PDB file of C-alpha atoms in Angstrom:
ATOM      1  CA  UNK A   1     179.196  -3.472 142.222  1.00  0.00           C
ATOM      2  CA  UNK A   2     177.458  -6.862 142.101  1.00  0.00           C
ATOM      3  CA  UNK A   3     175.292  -5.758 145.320  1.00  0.00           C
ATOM      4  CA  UNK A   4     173.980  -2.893 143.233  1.00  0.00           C
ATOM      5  CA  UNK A   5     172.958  -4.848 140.617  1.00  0.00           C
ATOM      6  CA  UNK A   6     171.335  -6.827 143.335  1.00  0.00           C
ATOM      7  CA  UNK A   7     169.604  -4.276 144.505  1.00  0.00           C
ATOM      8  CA  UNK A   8     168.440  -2.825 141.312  1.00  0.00           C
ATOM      9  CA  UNK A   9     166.609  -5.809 140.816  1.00  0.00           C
ATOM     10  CA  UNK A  10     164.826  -5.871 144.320  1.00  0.00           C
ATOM     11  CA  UNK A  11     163.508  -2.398 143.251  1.00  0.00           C
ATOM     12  CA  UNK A  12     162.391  -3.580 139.277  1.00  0.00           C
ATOM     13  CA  UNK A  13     160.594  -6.750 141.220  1.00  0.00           C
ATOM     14  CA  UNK A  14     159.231  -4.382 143.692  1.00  0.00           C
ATOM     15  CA  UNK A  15     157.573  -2.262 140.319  1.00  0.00           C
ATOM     16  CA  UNK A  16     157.070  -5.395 138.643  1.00  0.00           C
ATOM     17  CA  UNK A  17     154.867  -7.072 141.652  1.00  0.00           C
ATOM     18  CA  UNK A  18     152.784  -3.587 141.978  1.00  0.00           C
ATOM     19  CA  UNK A  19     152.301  -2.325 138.336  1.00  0.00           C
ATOM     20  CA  UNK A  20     151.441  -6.008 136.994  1.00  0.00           C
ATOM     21  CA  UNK A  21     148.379  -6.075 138.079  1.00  0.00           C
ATOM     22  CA  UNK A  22     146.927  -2.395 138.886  1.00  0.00           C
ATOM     23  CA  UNK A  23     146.082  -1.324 135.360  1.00  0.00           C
ATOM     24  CA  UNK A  24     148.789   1.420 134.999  1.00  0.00           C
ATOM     25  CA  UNK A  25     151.353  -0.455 132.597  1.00  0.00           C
ATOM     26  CA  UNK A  26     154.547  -2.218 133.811  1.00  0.00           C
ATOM     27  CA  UNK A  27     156.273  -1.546 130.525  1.00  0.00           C
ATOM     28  CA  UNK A  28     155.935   1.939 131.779  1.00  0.00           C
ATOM     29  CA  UNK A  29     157.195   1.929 134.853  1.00  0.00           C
ATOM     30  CA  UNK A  30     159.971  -0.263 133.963  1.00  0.00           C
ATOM     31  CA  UNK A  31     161.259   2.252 130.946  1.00  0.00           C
ATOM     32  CA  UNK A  32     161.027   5.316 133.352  1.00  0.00           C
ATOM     33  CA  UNK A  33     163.058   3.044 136.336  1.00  0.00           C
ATOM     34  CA  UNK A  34     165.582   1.922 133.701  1.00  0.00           C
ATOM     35  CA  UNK A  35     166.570   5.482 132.244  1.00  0.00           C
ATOM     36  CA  UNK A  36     167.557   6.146 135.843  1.00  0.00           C
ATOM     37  CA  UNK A  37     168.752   2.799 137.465  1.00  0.00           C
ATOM     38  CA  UNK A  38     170.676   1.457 134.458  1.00  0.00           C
ATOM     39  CA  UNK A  39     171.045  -2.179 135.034  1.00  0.00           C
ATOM     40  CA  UNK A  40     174.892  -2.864 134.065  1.00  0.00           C
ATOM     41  CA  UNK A  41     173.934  -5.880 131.774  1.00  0.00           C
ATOM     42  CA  UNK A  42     173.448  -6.625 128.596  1.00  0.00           C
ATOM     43  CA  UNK A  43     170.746  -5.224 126.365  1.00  0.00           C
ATOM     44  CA  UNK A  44     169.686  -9.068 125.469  1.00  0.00           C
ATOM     45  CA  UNK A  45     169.542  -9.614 128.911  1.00  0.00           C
ATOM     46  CA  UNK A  46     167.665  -6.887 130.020  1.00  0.00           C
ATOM     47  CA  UNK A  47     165.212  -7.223 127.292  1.00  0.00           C
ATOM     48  CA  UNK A  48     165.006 -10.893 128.768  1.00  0.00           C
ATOM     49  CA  UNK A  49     165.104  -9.850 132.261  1.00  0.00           C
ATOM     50  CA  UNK A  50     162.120  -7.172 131.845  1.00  0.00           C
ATOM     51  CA  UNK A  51     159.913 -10.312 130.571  1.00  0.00           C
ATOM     52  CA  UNK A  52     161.045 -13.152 132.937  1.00  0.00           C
ATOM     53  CA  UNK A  53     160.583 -11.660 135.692  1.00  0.00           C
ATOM     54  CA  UNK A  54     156.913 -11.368 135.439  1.00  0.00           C
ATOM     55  CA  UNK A  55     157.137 -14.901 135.950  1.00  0.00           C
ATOM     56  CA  UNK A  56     157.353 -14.486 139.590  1.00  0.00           C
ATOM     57  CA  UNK A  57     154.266 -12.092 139.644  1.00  0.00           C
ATOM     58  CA  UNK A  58     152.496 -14.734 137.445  1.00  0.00           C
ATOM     59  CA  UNK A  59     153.238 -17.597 140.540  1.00  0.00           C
ATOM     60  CA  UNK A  60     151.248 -15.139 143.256  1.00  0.00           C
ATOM     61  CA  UNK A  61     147.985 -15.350 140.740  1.00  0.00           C
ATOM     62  CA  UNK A  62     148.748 -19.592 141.130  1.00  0.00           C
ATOM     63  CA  UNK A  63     149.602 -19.527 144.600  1.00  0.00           C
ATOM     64  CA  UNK A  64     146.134 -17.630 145.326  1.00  0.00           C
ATOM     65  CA  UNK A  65     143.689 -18.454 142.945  1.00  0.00           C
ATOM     66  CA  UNK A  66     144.515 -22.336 143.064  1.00  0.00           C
ATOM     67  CA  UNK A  67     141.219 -23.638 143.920  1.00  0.00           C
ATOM     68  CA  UNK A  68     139.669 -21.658 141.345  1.00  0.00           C
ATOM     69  CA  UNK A  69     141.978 -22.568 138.188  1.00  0.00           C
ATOM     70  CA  UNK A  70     142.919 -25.995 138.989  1.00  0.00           C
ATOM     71  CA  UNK A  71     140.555 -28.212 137.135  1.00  0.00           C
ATOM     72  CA  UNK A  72     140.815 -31.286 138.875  1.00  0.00           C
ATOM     73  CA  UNK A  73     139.682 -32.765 142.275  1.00  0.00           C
ATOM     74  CA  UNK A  74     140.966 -35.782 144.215  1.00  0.00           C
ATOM     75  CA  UNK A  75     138.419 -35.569 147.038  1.00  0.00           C
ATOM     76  CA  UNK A  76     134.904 -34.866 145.354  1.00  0.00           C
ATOM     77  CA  UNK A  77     132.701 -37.238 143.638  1.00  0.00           C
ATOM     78  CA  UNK A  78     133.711 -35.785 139.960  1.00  0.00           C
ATOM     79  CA  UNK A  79     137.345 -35.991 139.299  1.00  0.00           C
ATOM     80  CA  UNK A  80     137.405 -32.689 136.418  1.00  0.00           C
ATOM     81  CA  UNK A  81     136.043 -29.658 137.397  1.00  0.00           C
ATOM     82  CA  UNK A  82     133.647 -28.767 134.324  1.00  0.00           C
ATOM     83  CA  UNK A  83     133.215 -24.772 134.764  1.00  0.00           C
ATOM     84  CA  UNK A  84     136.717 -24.831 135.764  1.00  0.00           C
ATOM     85  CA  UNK A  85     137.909 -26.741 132.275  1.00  0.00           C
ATOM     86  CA  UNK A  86     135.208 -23.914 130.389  1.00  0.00           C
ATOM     87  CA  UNK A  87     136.999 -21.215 131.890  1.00  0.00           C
ATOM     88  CA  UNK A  88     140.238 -22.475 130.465  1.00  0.00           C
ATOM     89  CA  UNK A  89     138.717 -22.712 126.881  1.00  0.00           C
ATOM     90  CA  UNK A  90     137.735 -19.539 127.275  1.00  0.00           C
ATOM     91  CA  UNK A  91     141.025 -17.950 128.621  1.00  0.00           C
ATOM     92  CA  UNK A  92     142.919 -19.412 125.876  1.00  0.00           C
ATOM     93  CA  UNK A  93     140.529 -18.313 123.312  1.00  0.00           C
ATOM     94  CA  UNK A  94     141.424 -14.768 124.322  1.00  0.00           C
ATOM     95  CA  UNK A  95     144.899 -15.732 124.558  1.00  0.00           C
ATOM     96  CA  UNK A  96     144.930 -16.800 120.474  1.00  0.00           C
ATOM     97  CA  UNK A  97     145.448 -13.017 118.964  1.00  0.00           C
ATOM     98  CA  UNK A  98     147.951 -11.639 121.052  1.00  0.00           C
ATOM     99  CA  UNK A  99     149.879 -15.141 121.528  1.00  0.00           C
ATOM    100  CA  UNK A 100     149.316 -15.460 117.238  1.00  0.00           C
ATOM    101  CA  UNK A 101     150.603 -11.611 116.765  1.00  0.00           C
ATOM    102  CA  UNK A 102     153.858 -11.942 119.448  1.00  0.00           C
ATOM    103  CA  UNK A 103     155.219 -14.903 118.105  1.00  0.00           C
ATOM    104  CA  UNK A 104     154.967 -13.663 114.330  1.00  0.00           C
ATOM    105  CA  UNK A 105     155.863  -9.820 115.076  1.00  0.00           C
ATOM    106  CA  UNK A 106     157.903  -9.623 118.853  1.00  0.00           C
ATOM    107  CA  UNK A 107     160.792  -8.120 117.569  1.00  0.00           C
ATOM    108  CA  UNK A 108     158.785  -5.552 115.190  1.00  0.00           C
ATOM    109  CA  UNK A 109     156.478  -4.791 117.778  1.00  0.00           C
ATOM    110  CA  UNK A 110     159.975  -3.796 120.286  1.00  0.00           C
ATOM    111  CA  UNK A 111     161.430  -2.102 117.701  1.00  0.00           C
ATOM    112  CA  UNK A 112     158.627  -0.060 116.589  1.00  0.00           C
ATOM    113  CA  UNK A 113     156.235   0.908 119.908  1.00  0.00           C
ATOM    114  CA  UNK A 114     159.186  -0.140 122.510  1.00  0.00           C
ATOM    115  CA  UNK A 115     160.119   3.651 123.025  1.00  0.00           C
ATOM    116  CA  UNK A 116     159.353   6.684 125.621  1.00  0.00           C
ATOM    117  CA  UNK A 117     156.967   8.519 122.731  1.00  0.00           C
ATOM    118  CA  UNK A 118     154.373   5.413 122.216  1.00  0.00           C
ATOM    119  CA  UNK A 119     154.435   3.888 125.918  1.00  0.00           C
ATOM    120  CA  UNK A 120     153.425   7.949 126.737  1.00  0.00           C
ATOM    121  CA  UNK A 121     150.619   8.278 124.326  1.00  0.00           C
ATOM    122  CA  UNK A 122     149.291   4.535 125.394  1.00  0.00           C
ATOM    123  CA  UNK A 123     149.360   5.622 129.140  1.00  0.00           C
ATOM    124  CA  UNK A 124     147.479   8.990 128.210  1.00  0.00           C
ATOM    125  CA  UNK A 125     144.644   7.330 125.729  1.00  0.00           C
ATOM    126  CA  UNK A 126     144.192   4.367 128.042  1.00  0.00           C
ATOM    127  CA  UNK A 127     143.887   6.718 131.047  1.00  0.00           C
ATOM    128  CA  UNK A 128     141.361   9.003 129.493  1.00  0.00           C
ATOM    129  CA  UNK A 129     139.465   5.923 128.624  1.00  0.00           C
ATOM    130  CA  UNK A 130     139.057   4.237 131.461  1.00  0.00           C
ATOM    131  CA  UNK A 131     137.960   7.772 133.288  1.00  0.00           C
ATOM    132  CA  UNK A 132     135.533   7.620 130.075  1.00  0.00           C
ATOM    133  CA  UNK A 133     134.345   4.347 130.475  1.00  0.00           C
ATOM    134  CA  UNK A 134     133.601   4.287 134.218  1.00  0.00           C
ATOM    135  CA  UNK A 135     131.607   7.573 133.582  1.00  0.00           C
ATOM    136  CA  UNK A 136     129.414   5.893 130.837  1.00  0.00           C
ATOM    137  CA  UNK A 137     129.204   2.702 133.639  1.00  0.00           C
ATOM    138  CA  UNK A 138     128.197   4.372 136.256  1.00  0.00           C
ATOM    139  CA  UNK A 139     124.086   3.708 136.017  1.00  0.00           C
ATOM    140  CA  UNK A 140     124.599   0.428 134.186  1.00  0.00           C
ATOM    141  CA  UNK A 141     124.209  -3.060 135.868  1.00  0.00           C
ATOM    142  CA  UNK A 142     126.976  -5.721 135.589  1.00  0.00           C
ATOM    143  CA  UNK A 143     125.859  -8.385 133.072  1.00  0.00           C
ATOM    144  CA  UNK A 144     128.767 -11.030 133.972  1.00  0.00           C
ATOM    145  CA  UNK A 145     128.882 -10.690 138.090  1.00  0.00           C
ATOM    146  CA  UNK A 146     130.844 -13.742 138.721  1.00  0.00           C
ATOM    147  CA  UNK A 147     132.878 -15.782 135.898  1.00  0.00           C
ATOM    148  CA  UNK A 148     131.248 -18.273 134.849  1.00  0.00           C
ATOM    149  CA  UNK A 149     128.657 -16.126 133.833  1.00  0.00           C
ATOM    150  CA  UNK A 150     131.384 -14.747 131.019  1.00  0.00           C
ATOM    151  CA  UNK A 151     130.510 -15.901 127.736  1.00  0.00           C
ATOM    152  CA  UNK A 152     132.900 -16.944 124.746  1.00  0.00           C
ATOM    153  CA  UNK A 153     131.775 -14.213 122.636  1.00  0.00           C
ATOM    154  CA  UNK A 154     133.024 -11.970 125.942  1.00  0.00           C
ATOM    155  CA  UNK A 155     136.068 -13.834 126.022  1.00  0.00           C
ATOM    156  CA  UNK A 156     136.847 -13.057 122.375  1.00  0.00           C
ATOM    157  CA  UNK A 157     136.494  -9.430 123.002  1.00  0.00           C
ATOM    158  CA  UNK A 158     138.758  -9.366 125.728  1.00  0.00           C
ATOM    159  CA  UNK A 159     141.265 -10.703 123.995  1.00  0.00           C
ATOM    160  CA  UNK A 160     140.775  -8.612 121.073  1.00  0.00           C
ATOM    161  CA  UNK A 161     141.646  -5.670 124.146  1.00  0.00           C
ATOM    162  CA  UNK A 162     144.535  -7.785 125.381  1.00  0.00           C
ATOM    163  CA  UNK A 163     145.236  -7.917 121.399  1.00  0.00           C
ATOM    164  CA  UNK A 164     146.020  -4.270 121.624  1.00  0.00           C
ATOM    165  CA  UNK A 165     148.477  -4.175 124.560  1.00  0.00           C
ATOM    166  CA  UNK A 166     150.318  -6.634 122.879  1.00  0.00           C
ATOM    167  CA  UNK A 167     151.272  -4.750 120.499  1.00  0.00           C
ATOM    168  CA  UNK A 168     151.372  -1.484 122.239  1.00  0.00           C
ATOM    169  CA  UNK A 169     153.679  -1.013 125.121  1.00  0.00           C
ATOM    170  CA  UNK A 170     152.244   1.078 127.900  1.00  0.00           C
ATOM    171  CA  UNK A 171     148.877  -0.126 127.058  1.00  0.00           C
ATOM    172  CA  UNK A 172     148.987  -2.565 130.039  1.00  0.00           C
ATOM    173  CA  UNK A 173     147.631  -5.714 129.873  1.00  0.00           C
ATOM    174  CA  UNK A 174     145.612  -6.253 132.609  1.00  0.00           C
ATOM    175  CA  UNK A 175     144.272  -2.313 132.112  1.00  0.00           C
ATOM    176  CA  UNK A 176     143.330  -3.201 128.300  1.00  0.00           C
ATOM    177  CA  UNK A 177     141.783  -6.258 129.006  1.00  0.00           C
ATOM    178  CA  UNK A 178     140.258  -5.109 132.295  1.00  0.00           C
ATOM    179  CA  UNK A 179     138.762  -1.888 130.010  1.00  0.00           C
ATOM    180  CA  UNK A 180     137.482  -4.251 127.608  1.00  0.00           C
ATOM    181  CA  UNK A 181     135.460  -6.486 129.675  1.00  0.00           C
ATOM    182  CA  UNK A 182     134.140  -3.323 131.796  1.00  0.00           C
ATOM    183  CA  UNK A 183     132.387  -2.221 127.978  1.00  0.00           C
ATOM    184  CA  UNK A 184     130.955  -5.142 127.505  1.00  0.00           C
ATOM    185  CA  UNK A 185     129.152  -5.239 130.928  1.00  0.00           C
ATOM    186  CA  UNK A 186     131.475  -7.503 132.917  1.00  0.00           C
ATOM    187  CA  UNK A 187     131.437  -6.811 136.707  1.00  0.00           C
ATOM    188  CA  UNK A 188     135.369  -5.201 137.868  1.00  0.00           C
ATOM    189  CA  UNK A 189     135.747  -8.134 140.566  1.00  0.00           C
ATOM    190  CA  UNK A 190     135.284 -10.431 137.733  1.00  0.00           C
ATOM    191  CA  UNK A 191     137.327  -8.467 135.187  1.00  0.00           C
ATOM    192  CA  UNK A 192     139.982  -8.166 137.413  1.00  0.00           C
ATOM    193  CA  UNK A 193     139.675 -11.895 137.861  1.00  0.00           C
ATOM    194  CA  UNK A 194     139.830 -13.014 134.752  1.00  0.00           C
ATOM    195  CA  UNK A 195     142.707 -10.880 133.656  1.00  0.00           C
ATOM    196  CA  UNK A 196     144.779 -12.039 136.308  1.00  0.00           C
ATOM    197  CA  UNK A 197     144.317 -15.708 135.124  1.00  0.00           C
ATOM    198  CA  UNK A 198     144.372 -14.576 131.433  1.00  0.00           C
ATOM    199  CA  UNK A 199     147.871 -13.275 132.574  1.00  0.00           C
ATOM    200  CA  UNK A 200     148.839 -16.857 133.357  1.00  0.00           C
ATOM    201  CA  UNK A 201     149.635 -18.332 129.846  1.00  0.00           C
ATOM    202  CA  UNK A 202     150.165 -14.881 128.380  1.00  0.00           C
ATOM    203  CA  UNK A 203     153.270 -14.020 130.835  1.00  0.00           C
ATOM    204  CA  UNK A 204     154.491 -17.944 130.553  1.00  0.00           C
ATOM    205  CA  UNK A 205     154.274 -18.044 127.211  1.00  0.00           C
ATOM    206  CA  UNK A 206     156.573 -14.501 126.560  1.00  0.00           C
ATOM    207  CA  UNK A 207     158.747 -15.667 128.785  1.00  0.00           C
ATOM    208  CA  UNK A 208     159.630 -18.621 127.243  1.00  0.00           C
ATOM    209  CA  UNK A 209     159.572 -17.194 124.093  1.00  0.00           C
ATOM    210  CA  UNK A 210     162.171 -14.428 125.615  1.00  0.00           C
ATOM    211  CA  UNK A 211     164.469 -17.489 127.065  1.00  0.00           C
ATOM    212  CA  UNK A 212     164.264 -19.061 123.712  1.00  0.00           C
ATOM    213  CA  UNK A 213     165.679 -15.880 122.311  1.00  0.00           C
ATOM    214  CA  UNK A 214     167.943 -15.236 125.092  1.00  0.00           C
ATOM    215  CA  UNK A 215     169.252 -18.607 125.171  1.00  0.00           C
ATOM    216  CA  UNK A 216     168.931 -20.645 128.544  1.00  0.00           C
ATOM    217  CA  UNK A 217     172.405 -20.072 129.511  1.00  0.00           C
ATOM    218  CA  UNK A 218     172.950 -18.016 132.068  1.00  0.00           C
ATOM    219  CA  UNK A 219     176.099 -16.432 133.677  1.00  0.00           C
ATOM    220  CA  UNK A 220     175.916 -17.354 137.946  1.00  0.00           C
ATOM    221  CA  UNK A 221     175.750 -13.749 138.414  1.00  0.00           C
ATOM    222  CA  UNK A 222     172.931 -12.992 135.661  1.00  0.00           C
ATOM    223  CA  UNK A 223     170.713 -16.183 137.207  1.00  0.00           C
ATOM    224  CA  UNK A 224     170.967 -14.688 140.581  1.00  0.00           C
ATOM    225  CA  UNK A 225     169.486 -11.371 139.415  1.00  0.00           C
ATOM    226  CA  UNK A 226     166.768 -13.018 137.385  1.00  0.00           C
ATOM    227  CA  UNK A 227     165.920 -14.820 140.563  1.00  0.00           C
ATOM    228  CA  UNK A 228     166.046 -11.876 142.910  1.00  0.00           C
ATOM    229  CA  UNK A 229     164.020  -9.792 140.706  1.00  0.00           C
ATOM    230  CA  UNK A 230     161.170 -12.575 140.353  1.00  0.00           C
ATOM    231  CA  UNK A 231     160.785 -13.854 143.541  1.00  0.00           C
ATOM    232  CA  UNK A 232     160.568  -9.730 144.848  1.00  0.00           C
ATOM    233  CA  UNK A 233     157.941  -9.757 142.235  1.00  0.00           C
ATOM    234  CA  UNK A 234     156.402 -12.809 143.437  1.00  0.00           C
ATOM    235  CA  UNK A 235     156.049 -11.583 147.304  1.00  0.00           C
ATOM    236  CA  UNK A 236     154.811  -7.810 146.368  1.00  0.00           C
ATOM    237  CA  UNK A 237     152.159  -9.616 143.646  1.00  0.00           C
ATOM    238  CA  UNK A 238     150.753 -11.279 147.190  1.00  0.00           C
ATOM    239  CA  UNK A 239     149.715  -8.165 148.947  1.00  0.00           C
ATOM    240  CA  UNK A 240     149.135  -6.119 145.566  1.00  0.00           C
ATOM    241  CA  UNK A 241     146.619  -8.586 144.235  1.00  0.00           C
ATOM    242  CA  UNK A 242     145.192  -8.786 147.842  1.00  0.00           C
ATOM    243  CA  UNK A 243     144.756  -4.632 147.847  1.00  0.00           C
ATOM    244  CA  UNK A 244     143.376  -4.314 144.551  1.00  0.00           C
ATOM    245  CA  UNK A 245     140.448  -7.451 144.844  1.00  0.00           C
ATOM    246  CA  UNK A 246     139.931  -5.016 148.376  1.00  0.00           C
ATOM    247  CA  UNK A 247     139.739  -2.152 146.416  1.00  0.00           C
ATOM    248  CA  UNK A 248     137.541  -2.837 143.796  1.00  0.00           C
ATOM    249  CA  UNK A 249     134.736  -4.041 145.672  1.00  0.00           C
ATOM    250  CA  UNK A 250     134.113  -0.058 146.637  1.00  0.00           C
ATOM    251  CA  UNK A 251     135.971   1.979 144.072  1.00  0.00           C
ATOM    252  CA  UNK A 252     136.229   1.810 140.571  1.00  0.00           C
ATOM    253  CA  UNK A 253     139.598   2.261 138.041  1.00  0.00           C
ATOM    254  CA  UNK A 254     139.130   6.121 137.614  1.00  0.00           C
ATOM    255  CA  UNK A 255     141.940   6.892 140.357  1.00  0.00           C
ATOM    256  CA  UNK A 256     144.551   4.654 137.580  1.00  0.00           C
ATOM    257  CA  UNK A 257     143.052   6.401 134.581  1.00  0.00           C
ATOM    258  CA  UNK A 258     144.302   9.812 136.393  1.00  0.00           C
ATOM    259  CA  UNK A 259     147.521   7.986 136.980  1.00  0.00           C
ATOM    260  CA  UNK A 260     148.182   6.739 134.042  1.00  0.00           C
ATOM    261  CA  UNK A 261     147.602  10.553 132.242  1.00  0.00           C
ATOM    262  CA  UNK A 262     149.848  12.141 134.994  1.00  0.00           C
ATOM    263  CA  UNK A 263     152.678   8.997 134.186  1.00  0.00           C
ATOM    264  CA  UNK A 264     152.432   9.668 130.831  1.00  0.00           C
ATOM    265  CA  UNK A 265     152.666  13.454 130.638  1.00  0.00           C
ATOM    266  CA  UNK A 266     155.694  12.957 132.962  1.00  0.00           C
ATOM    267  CA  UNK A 267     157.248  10.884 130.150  1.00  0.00           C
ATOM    268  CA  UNK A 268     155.987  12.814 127.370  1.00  0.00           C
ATOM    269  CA  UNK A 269     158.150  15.613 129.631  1.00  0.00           C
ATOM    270  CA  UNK A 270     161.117  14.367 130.339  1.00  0.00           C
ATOM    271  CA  UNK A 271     161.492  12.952 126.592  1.00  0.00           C
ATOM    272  CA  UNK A 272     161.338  15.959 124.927  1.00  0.00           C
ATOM    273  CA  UNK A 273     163.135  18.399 127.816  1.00  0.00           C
ATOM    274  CA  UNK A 274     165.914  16.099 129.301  1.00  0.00           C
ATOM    275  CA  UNK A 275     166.485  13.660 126.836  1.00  0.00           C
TER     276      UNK A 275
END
């Protein structure tokens, strides 16, 4: 029994490391895998577990990007890294609404959007607008082609976008916040950039805020699936970050927008048929 639950969390860090970062919602995926997997743990742990384990997908955007977010340098002449310290600013300054709005309304926000109906409608609306919004891109020039070329009043608006899949699940973070920044003339290799390092004290802060919640004591057998199920999320983040930087440099984010309208009729389906 315990090597099912095992395995069950190979395949949610398997989701987890894929759906994190291509813009079709992880909350999504992970509601649709649950109804049929059924974890056999608690629902405070699960709750917890379905947060944490992003933690492990969080670690791949560390492990790659490195050079580019660590702000300090032991073998050049200047010690801080100045456009590495102004990307920070900026990152947290579109981290303020969505970090200010889950600490003050988590639980609401779970109880009220945290269901088959609204993840549906998200993945449908955010589907048909990023079809919408690559359309209206396609003869206009990139005004932000590499990052440092992303202003705070950019930054702001970004996180007004990652404002909105914080408090609707199915939104998807990285697709809300990669939508935003593609309106506002941001290059996609540099929106998908940023989001993935916007992702980094987003994910680590609702973790911790989950543990705090959950309470840092774990069963043996609960730690080991937490584990499992972030460092499967950590390995499949590698190669799915790897694809979709690939990926982007010659398509754009209509092929997810279909996606995300197919997922969400699917849901939309099975709610009010099966259910």
């Amino acid at each position: 029994m315990e090597l099912i639950e095992i395995f069950k969390a190979i395949i949610l860090g398997i989701i987890e490391g894929i759906t994190e970062w291509i813009p079709i919602s992880s909350t999504g995926h992970m509601i649709l895998v649950d109804e049929f997997l059924q974890i056999g743990m608690s629902d405070a742990f699960k709750e917890m577990f379905f947060v944490v384990i992003q933690l492990g997908a969080i670690m791949a955007v560390v492990v790659l990007y490195w050079k580019k977010i660590f702000p300090f340098s032991f073998k050049e002449n200047s010690f801080i890294k100045k456009d590495i310290i102004t990307m920070w600013i900026k990152i947290v300054i579109a981290c303020i609404p969505a970090a200010i709005v889950g600490i003050l309304f988590d639980d609401k926000i779970n109880l009220l959007f945290y269901n088959f109906q609204s993840v549906a409608i998200a993945l449908i609306v955010f589907g048909i607008l990023f079809i919408v919004v690559e359309n209206y891109n396609k003869d206009r020039s990139s005004i932000a082609k590499n990052i440092n070329q992303l202003t705070y009043k950019m930054a702001i608006i970004i996180g007004l976008f990652q404002l909105i899949a914080a408090i609707f699940p199915g939104t998807s973070r990285s697709g809300a916040t990669i939508l935003g920044a593609l309106l506002i003339g941001v290059s996609r290799e540099v929106a998908a950039e940023f989001t993935f390092f916007l992702a980094i004290p987003v994910m680590f802060g609702a973790s911790l805020l989950k543990l705090i919640k959950f309470g840092v004591v774990f069963t043996g057998f609960e730690f080991i699936v937490l584990s499992v199920g972030m460092i499967v999320a950590f390995v499949v983040s590698l190669l799915t970050i790897k694809l979709l930087v690939g990926y982007i440099k010659k398509h754009n984010f209509k092929i997810f927008g279909w996606y995300r309208i197919l997922l969400g009729c699917i849901l939309l389906i099975y709610y009010f048929t099966i259910m």
